[in-house]
PDB file of C-alpha atoms and ligand atoms in Angstrom:
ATOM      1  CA  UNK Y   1      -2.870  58.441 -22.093  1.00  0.00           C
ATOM      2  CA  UNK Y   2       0.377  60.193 -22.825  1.00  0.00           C
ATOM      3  CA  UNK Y   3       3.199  57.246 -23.205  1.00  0.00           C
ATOM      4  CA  UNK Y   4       6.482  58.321 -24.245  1.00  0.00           C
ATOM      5  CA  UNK Y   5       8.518  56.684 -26.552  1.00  0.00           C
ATOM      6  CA  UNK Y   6      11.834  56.200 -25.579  1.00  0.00           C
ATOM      7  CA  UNK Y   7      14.915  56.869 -27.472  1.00  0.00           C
ATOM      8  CA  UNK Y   8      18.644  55.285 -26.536  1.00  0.00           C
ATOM      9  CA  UNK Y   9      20.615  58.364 -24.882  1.00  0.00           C
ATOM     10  CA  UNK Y  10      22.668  59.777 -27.948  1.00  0.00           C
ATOM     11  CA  UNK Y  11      25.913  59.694 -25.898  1.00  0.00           C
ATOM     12  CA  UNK Y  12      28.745  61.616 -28.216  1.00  0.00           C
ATOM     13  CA  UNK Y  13      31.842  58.944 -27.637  1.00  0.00           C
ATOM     14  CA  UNK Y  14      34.091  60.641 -29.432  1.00  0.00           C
ATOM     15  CA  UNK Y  15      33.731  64.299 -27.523  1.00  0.00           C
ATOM     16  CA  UNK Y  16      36.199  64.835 -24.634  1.00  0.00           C
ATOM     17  CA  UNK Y  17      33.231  64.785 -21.645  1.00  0.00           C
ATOM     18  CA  UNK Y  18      32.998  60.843 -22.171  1.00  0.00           C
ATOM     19  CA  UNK Y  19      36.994  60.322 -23.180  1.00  0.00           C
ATOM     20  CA  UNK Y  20      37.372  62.432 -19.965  1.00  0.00           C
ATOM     21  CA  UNK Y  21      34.866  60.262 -17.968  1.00  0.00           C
ATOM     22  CA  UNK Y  22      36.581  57.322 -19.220  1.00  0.00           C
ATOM     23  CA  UNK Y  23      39.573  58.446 -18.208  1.00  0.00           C
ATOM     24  CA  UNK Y  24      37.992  59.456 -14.385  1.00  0.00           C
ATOM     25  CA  UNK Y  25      36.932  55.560 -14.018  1.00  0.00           C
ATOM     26  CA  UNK Y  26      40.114  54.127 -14.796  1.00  0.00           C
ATOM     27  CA  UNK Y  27      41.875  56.600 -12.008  1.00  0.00           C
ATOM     28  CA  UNK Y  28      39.327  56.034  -9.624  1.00  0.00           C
ATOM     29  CA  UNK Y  29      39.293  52.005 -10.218  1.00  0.00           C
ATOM     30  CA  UNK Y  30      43.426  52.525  -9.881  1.00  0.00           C
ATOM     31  CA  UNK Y  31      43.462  54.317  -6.499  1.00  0.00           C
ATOM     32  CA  UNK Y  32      41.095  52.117  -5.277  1.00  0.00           C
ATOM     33  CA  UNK Y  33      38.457  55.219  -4.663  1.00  0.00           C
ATOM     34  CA  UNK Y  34      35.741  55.257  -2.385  1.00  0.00           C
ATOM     35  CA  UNK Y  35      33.336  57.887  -4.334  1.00  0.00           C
ATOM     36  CA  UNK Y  36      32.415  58.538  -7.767  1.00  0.00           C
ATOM     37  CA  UNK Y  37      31.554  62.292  -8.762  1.00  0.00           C
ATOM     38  CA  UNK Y  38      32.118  62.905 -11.933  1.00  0.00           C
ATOM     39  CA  UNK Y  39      31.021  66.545 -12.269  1.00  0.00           C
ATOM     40  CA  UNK Y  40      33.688  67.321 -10.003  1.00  0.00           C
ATOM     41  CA  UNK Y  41      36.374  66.435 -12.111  1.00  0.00           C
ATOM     42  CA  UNK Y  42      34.682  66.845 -15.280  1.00  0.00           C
ATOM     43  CA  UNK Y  43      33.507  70.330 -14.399  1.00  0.00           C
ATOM     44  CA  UNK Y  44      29.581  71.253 -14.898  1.00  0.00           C
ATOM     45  CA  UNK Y  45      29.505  72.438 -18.652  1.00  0.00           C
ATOM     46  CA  UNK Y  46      31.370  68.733 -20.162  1.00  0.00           C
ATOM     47  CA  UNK Y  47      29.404  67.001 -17.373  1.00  0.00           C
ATOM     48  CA  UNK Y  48      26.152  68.213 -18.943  1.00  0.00           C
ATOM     49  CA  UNK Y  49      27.027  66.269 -22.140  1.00  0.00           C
ATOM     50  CA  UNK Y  50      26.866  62.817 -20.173  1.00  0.00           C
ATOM     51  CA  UNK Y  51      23.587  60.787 -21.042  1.00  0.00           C
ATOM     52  CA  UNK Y  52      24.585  57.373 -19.981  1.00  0.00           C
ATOM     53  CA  UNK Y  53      27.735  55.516 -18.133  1.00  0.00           C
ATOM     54  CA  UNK Y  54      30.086  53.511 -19.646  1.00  0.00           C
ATOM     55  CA  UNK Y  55      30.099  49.933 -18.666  1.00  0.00           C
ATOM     56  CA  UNK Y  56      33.639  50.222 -17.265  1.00  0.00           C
ATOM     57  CA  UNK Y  57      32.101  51.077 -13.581  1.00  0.00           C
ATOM     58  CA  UNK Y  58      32.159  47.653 -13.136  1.00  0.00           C
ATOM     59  CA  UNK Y  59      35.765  48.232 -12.297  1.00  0.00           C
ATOM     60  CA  UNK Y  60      35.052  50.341  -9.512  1.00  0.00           C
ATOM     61  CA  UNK Y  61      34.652  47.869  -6.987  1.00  0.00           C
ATOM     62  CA  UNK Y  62      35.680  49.945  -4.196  1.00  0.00           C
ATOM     63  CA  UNK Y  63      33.804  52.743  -4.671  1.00  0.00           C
ATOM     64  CA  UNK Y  64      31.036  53.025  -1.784  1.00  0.00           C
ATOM     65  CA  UNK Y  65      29.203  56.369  -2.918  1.00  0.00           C
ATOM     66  CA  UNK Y  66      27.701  57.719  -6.385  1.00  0.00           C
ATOM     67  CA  UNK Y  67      27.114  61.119  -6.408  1.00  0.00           C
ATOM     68  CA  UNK Y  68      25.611  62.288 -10.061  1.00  0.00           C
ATOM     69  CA  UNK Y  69      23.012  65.075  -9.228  1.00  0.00           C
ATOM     70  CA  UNK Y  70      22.466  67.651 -11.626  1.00  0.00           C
ATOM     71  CA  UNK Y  71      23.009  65.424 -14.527  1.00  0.00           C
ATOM     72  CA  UNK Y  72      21.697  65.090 -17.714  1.00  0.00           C
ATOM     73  CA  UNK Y  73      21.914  60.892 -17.449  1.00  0.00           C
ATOM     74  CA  UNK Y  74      19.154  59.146 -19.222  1.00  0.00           C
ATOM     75  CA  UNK Y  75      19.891  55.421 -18.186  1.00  0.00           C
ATOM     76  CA  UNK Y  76      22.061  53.534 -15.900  1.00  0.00           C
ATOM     77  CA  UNK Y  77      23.588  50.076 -17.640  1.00  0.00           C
ATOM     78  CA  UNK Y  78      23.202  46.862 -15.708  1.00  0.00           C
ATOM     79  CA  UNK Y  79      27.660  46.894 -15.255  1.00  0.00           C
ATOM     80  CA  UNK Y  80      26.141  49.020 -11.581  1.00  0.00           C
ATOM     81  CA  UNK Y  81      25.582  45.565 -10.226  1.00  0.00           C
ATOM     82  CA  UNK Y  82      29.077  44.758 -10.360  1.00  0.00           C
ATOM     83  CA  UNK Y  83      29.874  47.929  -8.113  1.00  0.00           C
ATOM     84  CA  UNK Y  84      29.941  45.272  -4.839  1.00  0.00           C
ATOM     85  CA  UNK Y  85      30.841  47.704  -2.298  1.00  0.00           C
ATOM     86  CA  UNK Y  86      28.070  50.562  -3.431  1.00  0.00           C
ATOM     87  CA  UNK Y  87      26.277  51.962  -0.460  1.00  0.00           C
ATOM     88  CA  UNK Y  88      24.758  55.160  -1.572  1.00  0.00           C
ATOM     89  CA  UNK Y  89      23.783  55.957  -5.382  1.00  0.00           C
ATOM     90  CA  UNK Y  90      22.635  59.622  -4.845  1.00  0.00           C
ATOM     91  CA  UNK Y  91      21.696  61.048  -8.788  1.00  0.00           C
ATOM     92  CA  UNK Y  92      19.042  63.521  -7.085  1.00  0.00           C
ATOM     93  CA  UNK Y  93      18.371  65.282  -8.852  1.00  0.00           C
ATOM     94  CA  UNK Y  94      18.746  64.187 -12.416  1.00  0.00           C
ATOM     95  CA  UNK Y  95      14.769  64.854 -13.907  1.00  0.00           C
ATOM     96  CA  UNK Y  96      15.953  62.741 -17.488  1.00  0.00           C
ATOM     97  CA  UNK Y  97      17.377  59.528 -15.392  1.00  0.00           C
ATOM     98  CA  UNK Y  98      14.198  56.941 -15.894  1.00  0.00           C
ATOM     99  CA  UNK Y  99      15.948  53.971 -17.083  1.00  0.00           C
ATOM    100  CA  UNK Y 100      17.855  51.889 -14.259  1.00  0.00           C
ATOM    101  CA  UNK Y 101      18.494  48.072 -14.466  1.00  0.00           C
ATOM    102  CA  UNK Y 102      17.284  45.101 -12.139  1.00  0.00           C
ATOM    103  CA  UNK Y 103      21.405  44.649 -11.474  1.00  0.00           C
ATOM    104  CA  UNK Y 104      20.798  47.494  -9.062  1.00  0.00           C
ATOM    105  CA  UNK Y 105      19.635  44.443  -6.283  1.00  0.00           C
ATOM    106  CA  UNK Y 106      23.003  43.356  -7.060  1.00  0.00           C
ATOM    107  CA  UNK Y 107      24.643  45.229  -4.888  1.00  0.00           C
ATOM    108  CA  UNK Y 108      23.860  44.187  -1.752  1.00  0.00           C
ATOM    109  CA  UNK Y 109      25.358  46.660   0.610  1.00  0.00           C
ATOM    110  CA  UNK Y 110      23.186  49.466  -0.907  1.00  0.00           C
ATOM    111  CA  UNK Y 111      21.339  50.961   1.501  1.00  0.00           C
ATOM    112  CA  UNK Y 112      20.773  54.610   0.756  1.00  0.00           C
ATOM    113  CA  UNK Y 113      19.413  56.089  -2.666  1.00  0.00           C
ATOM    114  CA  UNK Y 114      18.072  59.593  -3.707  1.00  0.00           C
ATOM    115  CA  UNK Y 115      16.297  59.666  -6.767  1.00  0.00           C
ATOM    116  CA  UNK Y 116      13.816  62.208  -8.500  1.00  0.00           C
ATOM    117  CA  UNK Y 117      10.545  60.350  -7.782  1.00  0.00           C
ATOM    118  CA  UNK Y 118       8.770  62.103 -10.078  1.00  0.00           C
ATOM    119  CA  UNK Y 119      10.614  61.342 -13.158  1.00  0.00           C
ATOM    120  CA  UNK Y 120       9.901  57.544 -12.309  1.00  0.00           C
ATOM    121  CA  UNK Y 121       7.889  55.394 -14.312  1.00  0.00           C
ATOM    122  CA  UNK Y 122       4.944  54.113 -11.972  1.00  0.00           C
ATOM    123  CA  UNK Y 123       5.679  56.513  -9.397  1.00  0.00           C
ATOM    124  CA  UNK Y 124       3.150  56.595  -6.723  1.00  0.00           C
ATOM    125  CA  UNK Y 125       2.933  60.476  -6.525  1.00  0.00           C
ATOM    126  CA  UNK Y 126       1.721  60.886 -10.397  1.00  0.00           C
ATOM    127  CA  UNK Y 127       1.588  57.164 -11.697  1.00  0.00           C
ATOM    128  CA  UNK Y 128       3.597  57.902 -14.763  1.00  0.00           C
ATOM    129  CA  UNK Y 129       2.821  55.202 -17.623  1.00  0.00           C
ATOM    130  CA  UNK Y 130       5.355  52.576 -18.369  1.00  0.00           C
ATOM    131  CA  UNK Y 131       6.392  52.789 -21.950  1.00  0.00           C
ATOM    132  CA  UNK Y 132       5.578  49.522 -24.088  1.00  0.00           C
ATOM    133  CA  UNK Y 133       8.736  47.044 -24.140  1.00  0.00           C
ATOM    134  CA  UNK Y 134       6.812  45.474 -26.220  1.00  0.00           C
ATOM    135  CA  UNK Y 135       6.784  47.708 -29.198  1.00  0.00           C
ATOM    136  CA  UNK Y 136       9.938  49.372 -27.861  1.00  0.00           C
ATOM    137  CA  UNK Y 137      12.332  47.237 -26.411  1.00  0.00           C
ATOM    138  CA  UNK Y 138      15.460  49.050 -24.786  1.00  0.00           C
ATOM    139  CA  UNK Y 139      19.229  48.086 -26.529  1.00  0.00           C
ATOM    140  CA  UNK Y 140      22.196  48.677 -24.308  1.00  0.00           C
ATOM    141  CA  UNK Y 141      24.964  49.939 -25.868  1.00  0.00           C
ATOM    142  CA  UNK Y 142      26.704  46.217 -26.205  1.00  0.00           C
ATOM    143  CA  UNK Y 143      26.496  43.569 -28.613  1.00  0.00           C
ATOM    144  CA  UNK Y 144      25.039  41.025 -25.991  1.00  0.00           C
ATOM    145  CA  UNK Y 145      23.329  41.262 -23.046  1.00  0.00           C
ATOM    146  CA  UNK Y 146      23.187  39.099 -20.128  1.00  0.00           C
ATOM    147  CA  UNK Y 147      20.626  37.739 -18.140  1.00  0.00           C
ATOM    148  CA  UNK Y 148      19.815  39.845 -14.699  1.00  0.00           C
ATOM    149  CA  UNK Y 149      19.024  37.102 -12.814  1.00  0.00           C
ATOM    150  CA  UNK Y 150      21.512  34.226 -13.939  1.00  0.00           C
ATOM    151  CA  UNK Y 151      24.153  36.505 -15.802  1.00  0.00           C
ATOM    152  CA  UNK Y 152      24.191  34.008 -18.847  1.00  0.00           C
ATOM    153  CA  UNK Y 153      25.284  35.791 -22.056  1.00  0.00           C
ATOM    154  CA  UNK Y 154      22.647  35.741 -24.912  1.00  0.00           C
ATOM    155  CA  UNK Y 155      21.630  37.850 -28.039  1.00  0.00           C
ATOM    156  CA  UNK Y 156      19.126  40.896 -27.849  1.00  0.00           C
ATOM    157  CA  UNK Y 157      16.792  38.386 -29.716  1.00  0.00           C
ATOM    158  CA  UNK Y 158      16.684  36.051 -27.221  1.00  0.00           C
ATOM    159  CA  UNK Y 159      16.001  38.793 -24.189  1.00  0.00           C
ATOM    160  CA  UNK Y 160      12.689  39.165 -22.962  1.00  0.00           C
ATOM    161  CA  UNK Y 161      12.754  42.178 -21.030  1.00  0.00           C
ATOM    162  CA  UNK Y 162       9.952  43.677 -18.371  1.00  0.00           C
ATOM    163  CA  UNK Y 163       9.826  46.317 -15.927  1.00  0.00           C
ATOM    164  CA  UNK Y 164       9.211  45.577 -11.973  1.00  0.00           C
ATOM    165  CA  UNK Y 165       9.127  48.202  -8.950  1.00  0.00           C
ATOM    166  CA  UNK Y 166      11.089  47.254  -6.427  1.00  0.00           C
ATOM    167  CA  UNK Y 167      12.616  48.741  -3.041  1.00  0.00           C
ATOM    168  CA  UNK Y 168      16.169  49.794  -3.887  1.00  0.00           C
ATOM    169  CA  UNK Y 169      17.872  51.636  -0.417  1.00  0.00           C
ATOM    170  CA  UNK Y 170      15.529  54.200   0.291  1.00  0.00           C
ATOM    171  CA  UNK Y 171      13.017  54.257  -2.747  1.00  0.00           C
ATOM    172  CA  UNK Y 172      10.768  51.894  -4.597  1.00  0.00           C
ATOM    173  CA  UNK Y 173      12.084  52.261  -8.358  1.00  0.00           C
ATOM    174  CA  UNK Y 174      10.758  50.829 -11.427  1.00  0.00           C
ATOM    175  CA  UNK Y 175      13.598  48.510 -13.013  1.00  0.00           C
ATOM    176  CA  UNK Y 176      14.557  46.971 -16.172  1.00  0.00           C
ATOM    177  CA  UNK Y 177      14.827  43.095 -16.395  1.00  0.00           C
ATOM    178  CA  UNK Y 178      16.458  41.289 -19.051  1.00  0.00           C
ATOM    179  CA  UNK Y 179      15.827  37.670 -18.692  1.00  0.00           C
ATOM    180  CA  UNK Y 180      16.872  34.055 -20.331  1.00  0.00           C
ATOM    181  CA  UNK Y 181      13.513  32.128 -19.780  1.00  0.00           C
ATOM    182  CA  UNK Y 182      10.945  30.982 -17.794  1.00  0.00           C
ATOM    183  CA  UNK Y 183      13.338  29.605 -14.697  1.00  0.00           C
ATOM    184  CA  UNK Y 184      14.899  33.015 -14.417  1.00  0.00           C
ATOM    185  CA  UNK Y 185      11.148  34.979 -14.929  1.00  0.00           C
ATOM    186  CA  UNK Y 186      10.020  32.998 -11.620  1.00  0.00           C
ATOM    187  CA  UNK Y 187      13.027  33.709  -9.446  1.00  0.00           C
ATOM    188  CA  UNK Y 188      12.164  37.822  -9.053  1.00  0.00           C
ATOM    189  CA  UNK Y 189      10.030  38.495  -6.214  1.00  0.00           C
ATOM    190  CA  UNK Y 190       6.680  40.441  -6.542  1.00  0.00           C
ATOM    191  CA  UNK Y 191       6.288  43.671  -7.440  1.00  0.00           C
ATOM    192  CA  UNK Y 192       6.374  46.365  -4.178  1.00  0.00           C
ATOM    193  CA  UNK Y 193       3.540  47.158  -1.780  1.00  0.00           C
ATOM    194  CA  UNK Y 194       1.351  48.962  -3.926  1.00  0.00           C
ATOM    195  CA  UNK Y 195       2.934  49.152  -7.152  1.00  0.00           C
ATOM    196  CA  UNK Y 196       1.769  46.670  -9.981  1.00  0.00           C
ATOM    197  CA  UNK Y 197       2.534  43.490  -8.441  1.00  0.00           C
ATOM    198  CA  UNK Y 198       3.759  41.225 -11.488  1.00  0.00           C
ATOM    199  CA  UNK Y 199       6.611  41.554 -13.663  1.00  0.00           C
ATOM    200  CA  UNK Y 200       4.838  43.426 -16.621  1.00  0.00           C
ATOM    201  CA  UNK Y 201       5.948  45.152 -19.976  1.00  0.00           C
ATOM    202  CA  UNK Y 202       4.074  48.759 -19.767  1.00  0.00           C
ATOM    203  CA  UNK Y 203       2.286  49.983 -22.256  1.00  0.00           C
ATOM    204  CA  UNK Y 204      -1.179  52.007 -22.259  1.00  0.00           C
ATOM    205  CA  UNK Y 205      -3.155  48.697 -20.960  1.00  0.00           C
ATOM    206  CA  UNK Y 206      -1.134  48.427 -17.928  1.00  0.00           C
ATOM    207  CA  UNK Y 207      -3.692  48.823 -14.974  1.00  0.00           C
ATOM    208  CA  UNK Y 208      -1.766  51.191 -12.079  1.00  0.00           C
ATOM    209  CA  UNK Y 209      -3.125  51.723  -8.694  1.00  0.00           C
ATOM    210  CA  UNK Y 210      -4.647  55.007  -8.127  1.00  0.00           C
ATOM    211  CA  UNK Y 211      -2.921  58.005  -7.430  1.00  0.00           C
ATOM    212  CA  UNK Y 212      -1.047  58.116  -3.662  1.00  0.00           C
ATOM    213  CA  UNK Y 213       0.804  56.828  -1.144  1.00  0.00           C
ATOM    214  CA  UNK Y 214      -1.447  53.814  -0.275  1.00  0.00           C
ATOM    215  CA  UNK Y 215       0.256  53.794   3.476  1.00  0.00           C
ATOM    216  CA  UNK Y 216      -0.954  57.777   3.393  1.00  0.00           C
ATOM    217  CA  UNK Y 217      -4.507  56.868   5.256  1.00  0.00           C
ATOM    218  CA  UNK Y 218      -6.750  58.383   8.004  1.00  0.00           C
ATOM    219  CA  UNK Y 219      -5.388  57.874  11.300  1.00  0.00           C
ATOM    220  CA  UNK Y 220      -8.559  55.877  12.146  1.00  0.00           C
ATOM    221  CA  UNK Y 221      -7.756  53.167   9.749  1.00  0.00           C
ATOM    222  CA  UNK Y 222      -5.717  50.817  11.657  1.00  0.00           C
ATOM    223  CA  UNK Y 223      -2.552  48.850  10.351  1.00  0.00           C
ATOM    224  CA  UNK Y 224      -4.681  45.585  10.057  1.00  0.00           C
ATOM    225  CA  UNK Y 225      -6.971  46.905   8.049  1.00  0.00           C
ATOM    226  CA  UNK Y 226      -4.710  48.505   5.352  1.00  0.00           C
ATOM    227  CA  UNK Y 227      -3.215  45.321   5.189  1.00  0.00           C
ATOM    228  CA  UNK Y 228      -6.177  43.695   4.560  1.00  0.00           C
ATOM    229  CA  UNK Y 229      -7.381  46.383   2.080  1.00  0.00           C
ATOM    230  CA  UNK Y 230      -3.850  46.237   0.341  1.00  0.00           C
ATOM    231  CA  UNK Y 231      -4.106  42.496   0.000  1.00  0.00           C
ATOM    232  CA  UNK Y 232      -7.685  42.862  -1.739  1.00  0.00           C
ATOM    233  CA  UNK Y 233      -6.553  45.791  -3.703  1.00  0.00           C
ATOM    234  CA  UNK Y 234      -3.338  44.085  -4.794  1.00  0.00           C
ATOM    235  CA  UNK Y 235      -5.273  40.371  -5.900  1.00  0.00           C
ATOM    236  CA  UNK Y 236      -7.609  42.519  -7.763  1.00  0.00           C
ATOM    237  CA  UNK Y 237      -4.789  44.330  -9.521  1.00  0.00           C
ATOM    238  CA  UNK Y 238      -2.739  41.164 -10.175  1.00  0.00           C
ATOM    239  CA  UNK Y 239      -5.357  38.654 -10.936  1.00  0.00           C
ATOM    240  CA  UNK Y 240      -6.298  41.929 -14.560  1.00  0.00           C
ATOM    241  CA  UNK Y 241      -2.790  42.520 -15.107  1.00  0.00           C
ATOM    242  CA  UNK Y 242      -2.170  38.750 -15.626  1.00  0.00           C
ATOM    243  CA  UNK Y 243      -5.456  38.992 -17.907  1.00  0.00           C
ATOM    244  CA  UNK Y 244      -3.917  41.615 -20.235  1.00  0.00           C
ATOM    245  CA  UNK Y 245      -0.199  39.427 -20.036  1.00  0.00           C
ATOM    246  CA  UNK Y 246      -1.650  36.228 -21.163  1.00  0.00           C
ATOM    247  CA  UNK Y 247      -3.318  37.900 -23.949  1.00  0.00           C
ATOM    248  CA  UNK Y 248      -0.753  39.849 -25.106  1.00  0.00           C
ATOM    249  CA  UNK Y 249       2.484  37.168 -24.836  1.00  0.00           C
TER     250      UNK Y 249
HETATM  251 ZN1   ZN H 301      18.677  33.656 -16.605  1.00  0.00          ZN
END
């Protein structure tokens, strides 16, 4: 199985497409915007050169649309689930974005999402493998990192991070969790309809379901007994994938 390794975005921060990006936050966090677009004002060609987002957004707490398609972004930092009145986070299509944080069910008015599905880790079309956070743990760009469930500050060496697919607006996405301990671990809800059900950190063992929309079935089969199957399918899937987490932690 092919697992890629991944490698922190290699964001230039001294160019002028990030100083200009900075500089787009801060106006659109002082007029109070409503959308964020930066390859409108950055133009396409410095837009290209954006891999990541600075963790000012979290200023932009007015700001009810995110419109990044086209880009080049790698990964989305957790400061998106400070963005309290974001409704639609449209990056469709951006084929390199595959990193986006758990603080995305922060924002509770979120309703509407477009995302490359493809490009997603777990996705149900080609059930790309998760990359190992084991061996490979991701580093934000900051010196600490905060819990995604309780927000508490603590080191990178006390994060234990996994990966969970959950419904985000209109698409089940495969996020990254960085939490404190065991009491934060049990508060995140299982893992979507017919994803991998448990919190889990990738890596070649990782059991997936097959390929396909699971709620893609024959007319004939009736609602009930999807369900049912689901249920079966899912137990199955959860009771091995706790197998290969207890031996591995
Ligand atoms: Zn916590």
């Amino acid at each position: 199985m092919n697992i890629s390794k991944f490698r922190m975005p290699r964001q230039n921060k001294q160019g002028a497409a990030w100083q200009k990006l900075c500089d787009y936050i801060d106006k659109v966090a002082a007029e109070n915007g409503t959308e964020f677009s930066p390859a409108d004002y950055l133009g396409r060609e410095l837009f290209a050169e954006i891999q990541t987002l600075p963790a000012t957004i979290a200023k932009l707490k007015t700001v009810e649309k995110i419109r990044l398609s086209g880009s080049n972004i790698k990964l989305i930092p957790p400061e998106i689930g400070q963005m309290t009145a974001l409704k639609s986070f449209v990056p469709y299509p951006s084929e390199e974005l595959k990193w986006l944080p758990y603080e995305l069910t922060h924002c509770k008015a979120l309703n509407y999402t477009h995302i490359s599905i493809r490009a997603q880790y777990g996705n149900f079309k080609t059930r790309k493998p998760f990359p190992s956070l084991r061996d490979n743990p991701l580093r934000y760009d900051n010196e600490h990192v905060c819990c995604s469930v309780c927000r508490k500050e603590m080191t990178w060496e006390e994060t234990d991070q996994f990966w969970i697919n959950l419904q985000v607006g209109s698409h089940v996405m495969p996020l990254l969790a960085n939490l404190c301990g065991e009491s934060c671990k049990a508060q995140l809800p299982a893992g979507a309809r017919g994803y991998v059900p448990i919190l889990h950190k990738g890596g070649p063992e990782l059991k997936q379901r097959g390929l396909g929309n699971p709620f893609d079935g024959p007319k004939a089969i009736t609602k009930a007994m999807m369900d049912k199957w689901l249920d079966e399918y899912d137990r199955g899937l959860q009771l091995l994938n706790e197998k290969i987490a207890k031996e591995k932690v």
